[in-house]
């Protein structure tokens, strides 16, 4: 992994494009991070992201998952590149 671009238009953990800036303690439907808590600093954000990737980038809310979803493409939106 390399790069690190913070952007409120995307989840800072998984790169999910957001329709609006999330409120504190809302949960990302993709990675399951609790915004404003588990991503409160760069270290916790990176740890959550690494664990999510290690577990196979599973969707937290499977009903929200787009049909042709690609974790690599989504993460690239925030400057994170994974190779598997």
PDB file of C-alpha atoms in Angstrom:
ATOM      1  CA  UNK A   1       0.000   0.000   0.000  1.00  0.00           C
ATOM      2  CA  UNK A   2       1.132   3.516  -0.676  1.00  0.00           C
ATOM      3  CA  UNK A   3      -0.330   6.984  -0.672  1.00  0.00           C
ATOM      4  CA  UNK A   4      -2.714   8.594   1.742  1.00  0.00           C
ATOM      5  CA  UNK A   5      -5.281  11.167   0.624  1.00  0.00           C
ATOM      6  CA  UNK A   6      -7.937  12.313   3.062  1.00  0.00           C
ATOM      7  CA  UNK A   7     -11.202  13.418   1.458  1.00  0.00           C
ATOM      8  CA  UNK A   8     -14.609  13.848   3.073  1.00  0.00           C
ATOM      9  CA  UNK A   9     -16.242  12.871  -0.234  1.00  0.00           C
ATOM     10  CA  UNK A  10     -14.950   9.324   0.323  1.00  0.00           C
ATOM     11  CA  UNK A  11     -14.662   7.022   3.331  1.00  0.00           C
ATOM     12  CA  UNK A  12     -11.103   7.531   4.572  1.00  0.00           C
ATOM     13  CA  UNK A  13     -10.796   3.817   5.340  1.00  0.00           C
ATOM     14  CA  UNK A  14     -12.159   2.045   2.250  1.00  0.00           C
ATOM     15  CA  UNK A  15     -12.659   4.780  -0.354  1.00  0.00           C
ATOM     16  CA  UNK A  16     -16.428   4.370  -0.681  1.00  0.00           C
ATOM     17  CA  UNK A  17     -17.831   7.408  -2.521  1.00  0.00           C
ATOM     18  CA  UNK A  18     -20.254   9.143  -0.165  1.00  0.00           C
ATOM     19  CA  UNK A  19     -23.375  11.085  -1.090  1.00  0.00           C
ATOM     20  CA  UNK A  20     -22.815  13.377   1.897  1.00  0.00           C
ATOM     21  CA  UNK A  21     -20.285  13.924   4.658  1.00  0.00           C
ATOM     22  CA  UNK A  22     -20.999  11.318   7.345  1.00  0.00           C
ATOM     23  CA  UNK A  23     -21.971  12.294  10.867  1.00  0.00           C
ATOM     24  CA  UNK A  24     -19.872  11.156  13.799  1.00  0.00           C
ATOM     25  CA  UNK A  25     -20.704   7.621  14.843  1.00  0.00           C
ATOM     26  CA  UNK A  26     -22.423   6.750  11.546  1.00  0.00           C
ATOM     27  CA  UNK A  27     -21.135   3.465  10.153  1.00  0.00           C
ATOM     28  CA  UNK A  28     -19.704   2.959   6.679  1.00  0.00           C
ATOM     29  CA  UNK A  29     -21.862   0.379   4.861  1.00  0.00           C
ATOM     30  CA  UNK A  30     -18.778  -0.919   3.065  1.00  0.00           C
ATOM     31  CA  UNK A  31     -15.996  -1.387   5.628  1.00  0.00           C
ATOM     32  CA  UNK A  32     -17.992  -0.921   8.841  1.00  0.00           C
ATOM     33  CA  UNK A  33     -15.823   1.833  10.312  1.00  0.00           C
ATOM     34  CA  UNK A  34     -17.583   4.055  12.837  1.00  0.00           C
ATOM     35  CA  UNK A  35     -16.781   7.543  11.576  1.00  0.00           C
ATOM     36  CA  UNK A  36     -15.431   9.905  14.200  1.00  0.00           C
ATOM     37  CA  UNK A  37     -14.385   7.035  16.445  1.00  0.00           C
ATOM     38  CA  UNK A  38     -12.459   4.262  14.700  1.00  0.00           C
ATOM     39  CA  UNK A  39     -10.971   6.731  12.215  1.00  0.00           C
ATOM     40  CA  UNK A  40     -10.219   9.456  14.754  1.00  0.00           C
ATOM     41  CA  UNK A  41      -6.512   9.582  13.925  1.00  0.00           C
ATOM     42  CA  UNK A  42      -4.259   8.344  11.149  1.00  0.00           C
ATOM     43  CA  UNK A  43      -2.942   5.405  13.169  1.00  0.00           C
ATOM     44  CA  UNK A  44      -6.377   3.983  14.038  1.00  0.00           C
ATOM     45  CA  UNK A  45      -7.617   4.647  10.505  1.00  0.00           C
ATOM     46  CA  UNK A  46      -4.683   2.739   8.985  1.00  0.00           C
ATOM     47  CA  UNK A  47      -5.080  -0.124  11.457  1.00  0.00           C
ATOM     48  CA  UNK A  48      -8.784  -0.470  10.648  1.00  0.00           C
ATOM     49  CA  UNK A  49      -8.030  -0.360   6.910  1.00  0.00           C
ATOM     50  CA  UNK A  50      -5.258  -2.976   7.164  1.00  0.00           C
ATOM     51  CA  UNK A  51      -7.528  -5.331   9.102  1.00  0.00           C
ATOM     52  CA  UNK A  52     -10.374  -4.807   6.623  1.00  0.00           C
ATOM     53  CA  UNK A  53      -8.064  -5.593   3.695  1.00  0.00           C
ATOM     54  CA  UNK A  54      -6.548  -8.632   5.463  1.00  0.00           C
ATOM     55  CA  UNK A  55     -10.067 -10.007   5.992  1.00  0.00           C
ATOM     56  CA  UNK A  56     -10.755  -9.784   2.262  1.00  0.00           C
ATOM     57  CA  UNK A  57     -12.446  -6.369   1.991  1.00  0.00           C
ATOM     58  CA  UNK A  58     -15.814  -7.814   3.017  1.00  0.00           C
ATOM     59  CA  UNK A  59     -18.816  -5.506   2.880  1.00  0.00           C
ATOM     60  CA  UNK A  60     -20.237  -4.632   6.278  1.00  0.00           C
ATOM     61  CA  UNK A  61     -23.775  -4.254   4.894  1.00  0.00           C
ATOM     62  CA  UNK A  62     -23.921  -6.759   2.052  1.00  0.00           C
ATOM     63  CA  UNK A  63     -27.301  -5.409   0.879  1.00  0.00           C
ATOM     64  CA  UNK A  64     -25.611  -2.090  -0.006  1.00  0.00           C
ATOM     65  CA  UNK A  65     -22.868  -3.719  -2.109  1.00  0.00           C
ATOM     66  CA  UNK A  66     -22.947  -2.701  -5.813  1.00  0.00           C
ATOM     67  CA  UNK A  67     -23.053  -5.562  -8.344  1.00  0.00           C
ATOM     68  CA  UNK A  68     -19.728  -4.866 -10.049  1.00  0.00           C
ATOM     69  CA  UNK A  69     -17.867  -3.639  -6.982  1.00  0.00           C
ATOM     70  CA  UNK A  70     -14.058  -3.789  -6.984  1.00  0.00           C
ATOM     71  CA  UNK A  71     -12.132  -3.062  -3.772  1.00  0.00           C
ATOM     72  CA  UNK A  72      -8.939  -2.172  -5.658  1.00  0.00           C
ATOM     73  CA  UNK A  73     -10.718   0.466  -7.743  1.00  0.00           C
ATOM     74  CA  UNK A  74     -12.504   1.864  -4.702  1.00  0.00           C
ATOM     75  CA  UNK A  75      -9.328   2.117  -2.608  1.00  0.00           C
ATOM     76  CA  UNK A  76      -7.475   3.753  -5.499  1.00  0.00           C
ATOM     77  CA  UNK A  77      -9.961   6.650  -5.239  1.00  0.00           C
ATOM     78  CA  UNK A  78      -8.217   7.636  -1.996  1.00  0.00           C
ATOM     79  CA  UNK A  79      -4.696   6.854  -3.180  1.00  0.00           C
ATOM     80  CA  UNK A  80      -4.424   3.363  -1.681  1.00  0.00           C
ATOM     81  CA  UNK A  81      -3.175   0.637  -4.013  1.00  0.00           C
ATOM     82  CA  UNK A  82      -3.367  -3.037  -3.087  1.00  0.00           C
ATOM     83  CA  UNK A  83      -1.842  -5.889  -5.009  1.00  0.00           C
ATOM     84  CA  UNK A  84      -3.282  -9.397  -4.700  1.00  0.00           C
TER      85      UNK A  84
END
